[in-house]
Each structure stands twice: as C-alpha cells, then as structure tokens.
Amino acid sequence: MTARLFRYLILSLAAIAFTARPAMAQQILRDAETEAFMAEMSGPLIKAAGMEPRNVQVMVINDPEINAFVAGGQYVWVHSGLIAQADNVNQLQGVVAHELGHIEGGHVIRSGEGIKEATGVTLLSLVLGAAAIAAGGAEAGMGIMGLGQQAAMGRFLAFSRAQESSADLAGARYLSTAHLSGKGSLEFFKKLQNQEYRLAIPQDNSYGRTHPLSGERIQVLREVYEPDPAWNNPPDPQLEARFERIKAKLIGFVSEPTQTLLKYPESDQSIPAHYARAYAWHKSAYPQKALEETDTLLAAQPHDPYFLELKGQILLESGRPAEAIPPLREAVQLTSQPLIATLLGHALIATEDDANFAEAEKVLRNAIARDRENPFAWYQLGVVYEHRGDTARAALATAERYSMMGQDASWATRC
C-alpha cells in the first residue's frame, strides 16, 4: 500500500478469496463517491432480481478491457475500461442487470456442472481410444481421443453460451421491473459488436465461443426491449450527471495525464472536466494546478463532500496535512463515508501532532466498524496504537492488515 492513494484506494484482488481466475492479477479501485453511485444506480435492479441491495456490491477493478463479471458471492465486478467506454448511465445499468442475472441463476456455482459434463465426455473418449490402441488401431485410437476432446470443449462452450443467454433475458426482466429502458443495453451490445468487427471475428455463428455473438444477442433482445413499456423512459438526469462525474474522475485517475487533458481540455469548463483535470494535474505532481481545479469545483458546489475530499487528498499528499483536516472533517460529517474517514485519520496522524492522535483513533475505529475490509485503515490504526505504546493492539491491527493483503503476518503477533 503506497502513501499516494490519490482519490482511490487500491487493493489487490489476490488478497481476497474468489474463485474466478481472471480477477487475480487485477486491482480493486475503491472510492467513496463511486461506491455510493454504484449502490444507488444498481439498487432498483437488485430489488427487481429479488435480492437485498445491502448484500450485493458493485465494485470497480482497474482494467482497460470492456468487461464485467461475477466471481462468487453477490459481487459484480465492473472493469474501469467499461465505465470509460459507456456513453450514459443506462448502458452501465444494462451491463449490471446482465451480471445480476448470473448471480440469480447461480452460474458461478453451476459452471462446475458444465466442467463435469465435459470431463465425462473426455474420459469416455480416453477409455475408448485406449481400447482401440490396445486392439492395434493406434491411429483410430488417437482419432477417438482427439474427437472426444473436441466434443467435450464444444459441450462446455454450449453450456457457457446458454448461461449468457439466460443472463441476457434475466437482465431484460430486471430492467423492465425497475422501469428502466433497455436502450442502453442494446447500445452497449452494439459497442461490443463493433469490437468484434475490428477483431475480424466471424459473424456467421457462435460455435467455439463462450458467449453468443453480439449481433445474435441484439436480435433476441430487441424483440424483448422494444415492446416493453419502459423502452422510451429517459434516464434519471441526476443519476446521469453523477455518472459523468464518476466517469471523468475515473479517467483522470487511471489514464495518462496527457490523455486526460486531451479528452478534457481547458476549454471545457464543465464539472466533469474540472474533476478529470484535477486528477490529471495531481497525478502529474502539479498540486497548485490541481487545487485550482478543485477550488473551481467548490466555488460551484461549496459543500459537495467529494470535492471537499479531493481537496483534502491533494493537500495531504502535497505535504500539507494540517490544511487537509478541515475539508476532510466536513466531508466526513456530510457523508459518514468510512473511506473518507480513513483519509481524515491519515491526515491527523500525518501532522505528527500528539493532540490529533486521539481524534485519529476515534475516526479510524469508526471507519473500520463500518468497513473492515480496508487494510490501509488498519495500518493507520496500528500507527496510532504504536504511537501510544500499545504494542498488543498495534500487532493485532498489523495482523488484520496483512491478512487482508494475503500476506503472512505471523511475525506481528510476536512483536
């Protein structure tokens, strides 16, 4: 965990026990505003799927690919590249609805059925092939084995495509129940179809693929979406405005500053553009320019907790922790967000003023009570305990931190 967190708290997915292999080398991007937006944006869909919103989390991972997935439990993982490429909040809702269909269908758990069935075909072909070889037909035996493996792969891919089609239809049902248009879903599948064209993927059929072709999905879903009463429902304008903010700050955080400044030039005086440039300048180590952008945001919305948080973050990471405390305190009071509280605790500790450590402990303990899966908060709390000579609690906090990061913390209990 580095000291420079910018606005996002980054955690390695390797520290969390999930079953999906693709996630293991990626990073979670944790941000208070993004998580609050994702919860509100997906809430009606989660209810439509018959699930409890507080038990389902939609999280962002740092990956430029246009993708999303579920990986055990009630977690939906959305790639940063997908958010960056989405044109509006309705497109994002269409993707999340599809992934919720995988959760409701238990597809992560049931994927073992497809593997088991394919394995049975493979084993049978191996037995028959070995029998043919033993009977003197070496070439025939090898052919049987090869055909068996091909058949097994085809069986598994067909199983996977069936799950994807099921999730598509389930997602359409959730959107309809939540009175949300399916236009965004179709628009996003068209983006995927364009990507297939660029990659020269044959469009005649889906054989040999884990997913149906986007054109096939569009054809099926159009017949479901267009007659739906929600088809012409416009997106919530406030939710759309928040999506543009989230998208801008995410691009500012993950992209190279030069790319961000090209996409959001100085001539663009919108709120999202100021937001993105603040990150770009901060990432480029131009704190004064970053603060100017942030002050412009606060001039427009003086008590926006996430603009206040950003200002506190820039000040803290520019070596001005005492100045960071007031905006961070106000942001915590306005939101009670544990991630922002962790940042306030960090600022209080960074002043190296003994008078601030008691407040830091209170703030950090409250943050951990609401969000225990935050190794940086545990690290900061350990610093507080170490400062006052409470070695046992410092060791416990360190052990909690390293446990979440997937590292051996046995040494901490011996300190």
Coordinates of C-alpha atoms in Angstrom, one line a residue:
M1 CA 0.0 0.0 0.0
T2 CA 1.6 3.3 -1.1
A3 CA 1.1 6.6 0.6
R4 CA -0.1 8.2 -2.6
L5 CA -3.6 7.0 -2.9
F6 CA -4.9 9.9 -5.0
R7 CA -8.6 9.6 -4.7
Y8 CA -8.9 5.9 -5.0
L9 CA -7.9 3.2 -2.5
I10 CA -6.3 0.4 -4.5
L11 CA -6.4 -3.2 -3.2
S12 CA -5.1 -6.4 -4.8
L13 CA -7.7 -8.9 -5.6
A14 CA -5.2 -11.6 -4.8
A15 CA -5.8 -10.7 -1.1
I16 CA -9.4 -11.8 -1.4
A17 CA -10.5 -15.4 -1.9
F18 CA -12.5 -15.5 -5.1
T19 CA -12.9 -18.4 -7.4
A20 CA -12.5 -16.6 -10.7
R21 CA -9.0 -16.8 -12.1
P22 CA -9.2 -13.7 -14.3
A23 CA -9.6 -11.4 -11.3
M24 CA -6.4 -12.5 -9.5
A25 CA -3.9 -10.1 -11.2
Q26 CA -6.2 -7.1 -11.1
Q27 CA -6.8 -4.4 -8.6
I28 CA -9.9 -3.1 -6.9
L29 CA -10.5 0.7 -7.1
R30 CA -12.2 1.8 -4.0
D31 CA -13.7 5.3 -3.9
A32 CA -16.4 6.6 -1.6
E33 CA -18.3 8.5 -4.3
T34 CA -18.1 5.7 -6.9
E35 CA -19.3 3.1 -4.4
A36 CA -22.2 5.3 -3.4
F37 CA -23.1 5.9 -7.0
M38 CA -22.9 2.2 -7.9
A39 CA -25.2 1.3 -5.0
E40 CA -27.8 3.8 -6.0
M41 CA -27.6 3.1 -9.7
S42 CA -27.9 -0.7 -9.2
G43 CA -30.4 -0.6 -6.3
P44 CA -33.6 -0.9 -8.3
L45 CA -32.1 -3.7 -10.4
I46 CA -31.0 -5.7 -7.4
K47 CA -34.5 -5.4 -5.9
A48 CA -36.0 -6.4 -9.2
A49 CA -33.8 -9.5 -9.1
G50 CA -35.3 -10.4 -5.7
M51 CA -32.0 -9.7 -3.8
E52 CA -31.3 -7.4 -0.9
P53 CA -29.3 -4.3 -2.0
R54 CA -27.2 -4.2 1.1
N55 CA -26.0 -7.8 0.4
V56 CA -24.9 -7.1 -3.3
Q57 CA -21.9 -4.9 -4.1
V58 CA -21.0 -3.5 -7.5
M59 CA -17.2 -2.8 -7.5
V60 CA -14.7 -1.4 -9.9
I61 CA -11.4 -3.0 -10.9
N62 CA -8.6 -1.4 -12.8
D63 CA -8.6 -3.0 -16.2
P64 CA -8.8 -1.2 -19.5
E65 CA -10.9 -4.0 -21.2
I66 CA -14.6 -3.5 -21.8
N67 CA -15.8 -6.2 -19.4
A68 CA -17.7 -7.1 -16.3
F69 CA -18.1 -10.4 -14.4
V70 CA -19.3 -12.1 -11.2
A71 CA -17.0 -14.3 -9.2
G72 CA -18.7 -15.9 -6.3
G73 CA -20.9 -14.4 -3.6
Q74 CA -23.1 -11.4 -4.6
Y75 CA -20.3 -9.3 -6.1
V76 CA -20.4 -7.6 -9.6
W77 CA -17.1 -6.6 -10.9
V78 CA -17.0 -3.8 -13.5
H79 CA -13.8 -3.0 -15.4
S80 CA -12.7 0.6 -15.4
G81 CA -12.5 0.4 -19.2
L82 CA -16.2 -0.4 -19.4
I83 CA -17.1 2.7 -17.5
A84 CA -14.8 4.8 -19.6
Q85 CA -16.4 3.5 -22.8
A86 CA -20.0 3.7 -21.6
D87 CA -21.9 6.7 -23.0
N88 CA -24.5 7.0 -20.3
V89 CA -25.8 5.5 -17.1
N90 CA -28.4 3.4 -18.8
Q91 CA -25.7 1.5 -20.7
L92 CA -24.0 0.7 -17.4
Q93 CA -27.3 -0.4 -15.9
G94 CA -27.8 -2.8 -18.8
V95 CA -24.4 -4.4 -18.0
V96 CA -25.1 -4.7 -14.3
A97 CA -28.5 -6.2 -15.0
H98 CA -26.9 -8.9 -17.1
E99 CA -24.4 -9.7 -14.4
L100 CA -27.1 -9.9 -11.7
G101 CA -28.7 -12.5 -14.0
H102 CA -25.6 -14.6 -13.5
I103 CA -25.9 -14.2 -9.7
E104 CA -29.6 -15.1 -9.6
G105 CA -29.0 -18.1 -11.9
G106 CA -26.2 -19.3 -9.7
H107 CA -24.0 -19.6 -12.8
V108 CA -20.7 -19.3 -11.0
I109 CA -21.6 -22.3 -8.9
R110 CA -23.2 -24.2 -11.7
S111 CA -20.2 -23.8 -14.0
G112 CA -18.9 -26.9 -12.3
E113 CA -21.8 -28.8 -13.9
G114 CA -20.6 -27.9 -17.4
I115 CA -17.0 -28.8 -16.5
K116 CA -18.1 -32.1 -15.0
E117 CA -20.2 -33.0 -18.2
A118 CA -17.3 -32.1 -20.4
T119 CA -14.9 -34.1 -18.3
G120 CA -17.2 -37.1 -18.6
V121 CA -17.0 -36.9 -22.4
T122 CA -13.2 -36.6 -22.3
L123 CA -12.8 -39.6 -20.0
L124 CA -15.1 -41.7 -22.2
S125 CA -13.1 -40.8 -25.3
L126 CA -9.8 -41.7 -23.5
V127 CA -11.2 -45.1 -22.5
L128 CA -12.5 -45.9 -26.0
G129 CA -9.3 -44.5 -27.6
A130 CA -7.1 -46.6 -25.3
A131 CA -9.2 -49.7 -26.1
A132 CA -8.7 -49.1 -29.8
I133 CA -5.0 -48.6 -29.4
A134 CA -4.8 -51.8 -27.4
A135 CA -6.6 -53.6 -30.2
G136 CA -3.9 -52.5 -32.6
G137 CA -5.6 -49.4 -34.1
A138 CA -3.2 -46.7 -33.0
E139 CA -4.4 -44.1 -35.5
A140 CA -8.0 -44.8 -34.8
G141 CA -7.4 -44.6 -31.0
M142 CA -5.7 -41.3 -31.3
G143 CA -8.5 -40.0 -33.5
I144 CA -11.2 -41.1 -31.0
M145 CA -9.3 -39.2 -28.3
G146 CA -9.0 -36.1 -30.4
L147 CA -12.6 -36.1 -31.3
G148 CA -13.6 -36.7 -27.7
Q149 CA -11.6 -33.6 -26.6
Q150 CA -13.2 -31.5 -29.3
A151 CA -16.7 -32.7 -28.3
A152 CA -16.0 -32.0 -24.7
M153 CA -14.9 -28.4 -25.4
G154 CA -18.0 -27.9 -27.6
R155 CA -20.2 -29.2 -24.8
F156 CA -18.7 -26.8 -22.3
L157 CA -18.9 -23.8 -24.7
A158 CA -22.5 -24.6 -25.4
F159 CA -23.2 -24.7 -21.7
S160 CA -21.5 -21.3 -21.2
R161 CA -23.4 -19.7 -24.1
A162 CA -26.7 -20.9 -22.6
Q163 CA -25.8 -19.2 -19.3
E164 CA -25.0 -16.0 -21.1
S165 CA -28.3 -16.1 -23.0
S166 CA -30.2 -16.8 -19.7
A167 CA -28.4 -13.8 -18.1
D168 CA -29.4 -11.6 -21.0
L169 CA -33.1 -12.4 -20.6
A170 CA -32.9 -12.1 -16.8
G171 CA -31.3 -8.7 -17.1
A172 CA -34.1 -7.6 -19.5
R173 CA -36.6 -8.7 -16.9
Y174 CA -34.9 -6.7 -14.2
L175 CA -34.7 -3.5 -16.3
S176 CA -38.4 -3.8 -17.1
T177 CA -39.4 -4.4 -13.5
A178 CA -37.3 -1.4 -12.4
H179 CA -39.0 0.7 -15.2
L180 CA -35.6 1.3 -16.9
S181 CA -35.2 1.3 -20.7
G182 CA -33.3 -1.4 -22.5
K183 CA -31.9 1.0 -25.0
G184 CA -28.6 1.3 -23.1
S185 CA -28.3 -2.5 -23.1
L186 CA -28.7 -2.7 -26.9
E187 CA -26.3 0.3 -27.4
F188 CA -23.6 -1.4 -25.4
F189 CA -24.0 -4.7 -27.3
K190 CA -23.5 -2.6 -30.4
K191 CA -20.2 -1.4 -29.0
L192 CA -19.2 -5.0 -28.4
Q193 CA -20.3 -5.9 -31.9
N194 CA -18.1 -3.1 -33.3
Q195 CA -15.2 -4.5 -31.3
E196 CA -15.9 -7.9 -32.9
Y197 CA -15.8 -6.4 -36.3
R198 CA -12.4 -4.7 -35.6
L199 CA -11.1 -8.1 -34.3
A200 CA -12.3 -9.8 -37.5
I201 CA -14.4 -12.3 -35.5
P202 CA -16.6 -14.3 -37.9
Q203 CA -20.2 -13.3 -37.6
D204 CA -21.9 -16.4 -39.0
N205 CA -22.3 -18.4 -35.8
S206 CA -21.2 -18.6 -32.2
Y207 CA -19.7 -22.0 -32.3
G208 CA -16.3 -22.1 -30.5
R209 CA -17.2 -19.1 -28.3
T210 CA -18.1 -18.8 -24.6
H211 CA -20.6 -16.0 -25.4
P212 CA -23.2 -15.7 -28.2
L213 CA -22.2 -13.2 -30.9
S214 CA -23.3 -9.6 -30.0
G215 CA -25.4 -9.5 -33.2
E216 CA -27.3 -12.6 -32.1
R217 CA -27.9 -11.1 -28.7
I218 CA -29.1 -7.8 -30.1
Q219 CA -31.6 -9.5 -32.4
V220 CA -33.1 -11.5 -29.5
L221 CA -33.1 -8.6 -27.0
R222 CA -34.5 -6.1 -29.4
E223 CA -37.7 -8.2 -29.6
V224 CA -37.9 -8.1 -25.8
Y225 CA -37.0 -4.5 -25.2
E226 CA -38.8 -2.5 -27.8
P227 CA -42.3 -3.7 -26.9
D228 CA -41.6 -3.0 -23.2
P229 CA -43.4 -0.1 -21.6
A230 CA -40.1 1.2 -20.2
W231 CA -38.5 1.4 -23.7
N232 CA -38.9 5.2 -24.0
N233 CA -38.3 6.0 -20.3
P234 CA -35.4 8.6 -20.2
P235 CA -32.5 8.1 -17.7
D236 CA -32.7 9.9 -14.4
P237 CA -31.0 13.3 -15.1
Q238 CA -29.4 13.5 -11.6
L239 CA -28.1 10.0 -11.9
E240 CA -26.8 10.7 -15.4
A241 CA -24.9 13.8 -14.1
R242 CA -23.4 11.7 -11.3
F243 CA -22.3 9.1 -13.9
E244 CA -20.5 11.8 -15.9
R245 CA -18.6 12.8 -12.8
I246 CA -17.7 9.2 -11.9
K247 CA -16.5 8.6 -15.5
A248 CA -14.4 11.8 -15.5
K249 CA -12.7 11.1 -12.2
L250 CA -12.0 7.5 -13.1
I251 CA -10.5 8.5 -16.5
G252 CA -8.4 11.1 -14.6
F253 CA -7.2 8.5 -12.2
V254 CA -6.3 5.6 -14.4
S255 CA -5.3 7.4 -17.7
E256 CA -2.0 9.1 -18.5
P257 CA -2.4 12.8 -17.7
T258 CA -1.7 13.8 -21.3
Q259 CA -4.6 11.6 -22.4
T260 CA -6.9 13.1 -19.8
L261 CA -6.1 16.6 -20.8
L262 CA -6.7 15.8 -24.4
K263 CA -10.2 14.4 -23.6
Y264 CA -11.0 17.2 -21.1
P265 CA -9.2 20.3 -22.5
E266 CA -9.0 23.6 -20.7
S267 CA -11.7 25.0 -23.0
D268 CA -14.2 22.5 -21.3
Q269 CA -15.5 24.3 -18.2
S270 CA -18.0 21.6 -17.2
I271 CA -17.9 20.0 -13.8
P272 CA -16.7 16.6 -15.1
A273 CA -13.9 18.3 -17.0
H274 CA -12.6 20.2 -13.9
Y275 CA -12.9 16.9 -12.0
A276 CA -10.8 15.0 -14.5
R277 CA -8.2 17.7 -14.8
A278 CA -7.8 17.9 -11.1
Y279 CA -6.7 14.3 -11.1
A280 CA -4.5 14.7 -14.1
W281 CA -2.6 17.6 -12.6
H282 CA -2.3 15.9 -9.2
K283 CA -1.1 12.8 -10.9
S284 CA 1.5 14.9 -12.8
A285 CA 2.7 16.4 -9.5
Y286 CA 1.3 19.9 -10.1
P287 CA -0.6 20.3 -6.8
Q288 CA -1.3 24.0 -7.3
K289 CA -3.0 23.4 -10.7
A290 CA -4.9 20.5 -9.1
L291 CA -6.1 22.8 -6.3
E292 CA -7.2 25.5 -8.7
E293 CA -9.4 23.0 -10.5
T294 CA -10.7 21.7 -7.1
D295 CA -11.4 25.3 -5.9
T296 CA -13.4 25.9 -9.1
L297 CA -15.5 22.8 -8.3
L298 CA -16.0 24.0 -4.7
A299 CA -17.0 27.5 -5.9
A300 CA -19.8 25.9 -7.8
Q301 CA -20.8 23.5 -5.0
P302 CA -19.2 24.6 -1.8
H303 CA -20.4 21.7 0.4
D304 CA -20.1 18.8 -2.0
P305 CA -18.4 16.2 0.2
Y306 CA -16.5 14.5 -2.6
F307 CA -15.0 17.8 -3.8
L308 CA -14.0 18.5 -0.2
E309 CA -12.5 15.1 0.0
L310 CA -10.5 15.7 -3.2
K311 CA -9.1 19.0 -1.9
G312 CA -8.1 17.3 1.4
Q313 CA -6.4 14.5 -0.5
I314 CA -4.4 16.9 -2.7
L315 CA -3.3 18.9 0.4
L316 CA -2.4 15.8 2.3
E317 CA -0.3 14.3 -0.5
S318 CA 1.3 17.6 -1.1
G319 CA 2.8 17.7 2.4
R320 CA 0.1 20.0 3.9
P321 CA -1.8 17.6 6.3
A322 CA -2.9 20.3 8.7
E323 CA -4.6 22.2 5.9
A324 CA -6.2 19.0 4.7
I325 CA -8.0 18.4 8.0
P326 CA -10.9 21.0 7.8
P327 CA -12.2 19.9 4.4
L328 CA -11.9 16.3 5.3
R329 CA -13.7 16.8 8.6
E330 CA -16.6 18.5 6.8
A331 CA -16.7 15.7 4.2
V332 CA -16.9 13.0 6.9
Q333 CA -19.7 15.0 8.7
L334 CA -21.7 15.2 5.4
T335 CA -21.4 11.6 4.4
S336 CA -20.1 9.4 7.3
Q337 CA -18.2 7.5 4.5
P338 CA -15.6 5.2 6.0
L339 CA -13.2 5.7 3.1
I340 CA -13.2 9.4 3.7
A341 CA -12.9 8.9 7.4
T342 CA -9.8 6.8 6.8
L343 CA -8.3 9.7 4.8
L344 CA -9.1 12.1 7.7
G345 CA -7.4 9.7 10.1
H346 CA -4.3 9.6 7.8
A347 CA -4.2 13.5 7.8
L348 CA -4.5 13.7 11.6
I349 CA -1.6 11.3 12.0
A350 CA 0.5 12.9 9.3
T351 CA 0.5 16.2 11.3
E352 CA 2.7 14.4 13.9
D353 CA 0.9 16.5 16.5
D354 CA 0.2 14.4 19.7
A355 CA -3.1 16.4 20.2
N356 CA -4.5 14.9 17.0
F357 CA -3.9 11.2 17.7
A358 CA -7.0 10.7 20.0
E359 CA -9.3 12.0 17.2
A360 CA -7.4 9.9 14.7
E361 CA -8.1 6.8 16.8
K362 CA -11.8 7.6 17.1
V363 CA -12.2 8.3 13.4
L364 CA -10.3 5.2 12.3
R365 CA -12.2 2.9 14.7
N366 CA -15.5 4.2 13.4
A367 CA -14.3 3.7 9.8
I368 CA -13.3 0.1 10.5
A369 CA -16.6 -0.6 12.3
R370 CA -18.4 0.2 9.0
D371 CA -15.8 -1.2 6.6
R372 CA -13.5 -3.9 8.0
E373 CA -12.1 -4.7 4.5
N374 CA -9.8 -1.8 4.4
P375 CA -6.1 -2.6 5.1
F376 CA -5.0 1.0 4.9
A377 CA -7.4 1.9 7.8
W378 CA -5.9 -1.0 9.8
Y379 CA -2.4 0.2 9.0
Q380 CA -3.2 3.8 10.2
L381 CA -4.9 2.5 13.4
G382 CA -1.8 0.4 14.1
V383 CA 0.3 3.6 13.8
V384 CA -1.9 5.2 16.4
Y385 CA -1.5 2.2 18.8
E386 CA 2.2 2.1 18.2
H387 CA 2.5 5.8 18.9
R388 CA 0.9 5.4 22.4
G389 CA 2.9 2.3 23.2
D390 CA 0.0 -0.2 22.9
T391 CA 2.1 -2.9 21.3
A392 CA -0.5 -5.6 21.5
R393 CA -3.2 -3.7 19.6
A394 CA -0.6 -2.4 17.1
A395 CA 0.3 -6.0 16.4
L396 CA -3.4 -7.0 16.1
A397 CA -4.1 -4.2 13.6
T398 CA -1.0 -5.1 11.6
A399 CA -2.1 -8.8 11.5
E400 CA -5.5 -7.7 10.3
R401 CA -3.9 -5.6 7.6
Y402 CA -1.6 -8.3 6.3
S403 CA -4.4 -10.9 6.4
M404 CA -6.4 -8.8 4.0
M405 CA -3.4 -8.3 1.8
G406 CA -2.9 -12.1 1.6
Q407 CA 0.5 -11.9 3.4
D408 CA 1.8 -13.8 6.4
A409 CA 1.5 -11.7 9.4
S410 CA 2.6 -14.2 12.0
W411 CA 5.6 -12.1 12.9
A412 CA 3.2 -9.3 14.1
T413 CA 1.9 -11.4 16.9
R414 CA 5.5 -11.9 18.2
C415 CA 6.3 -8.2 18.4

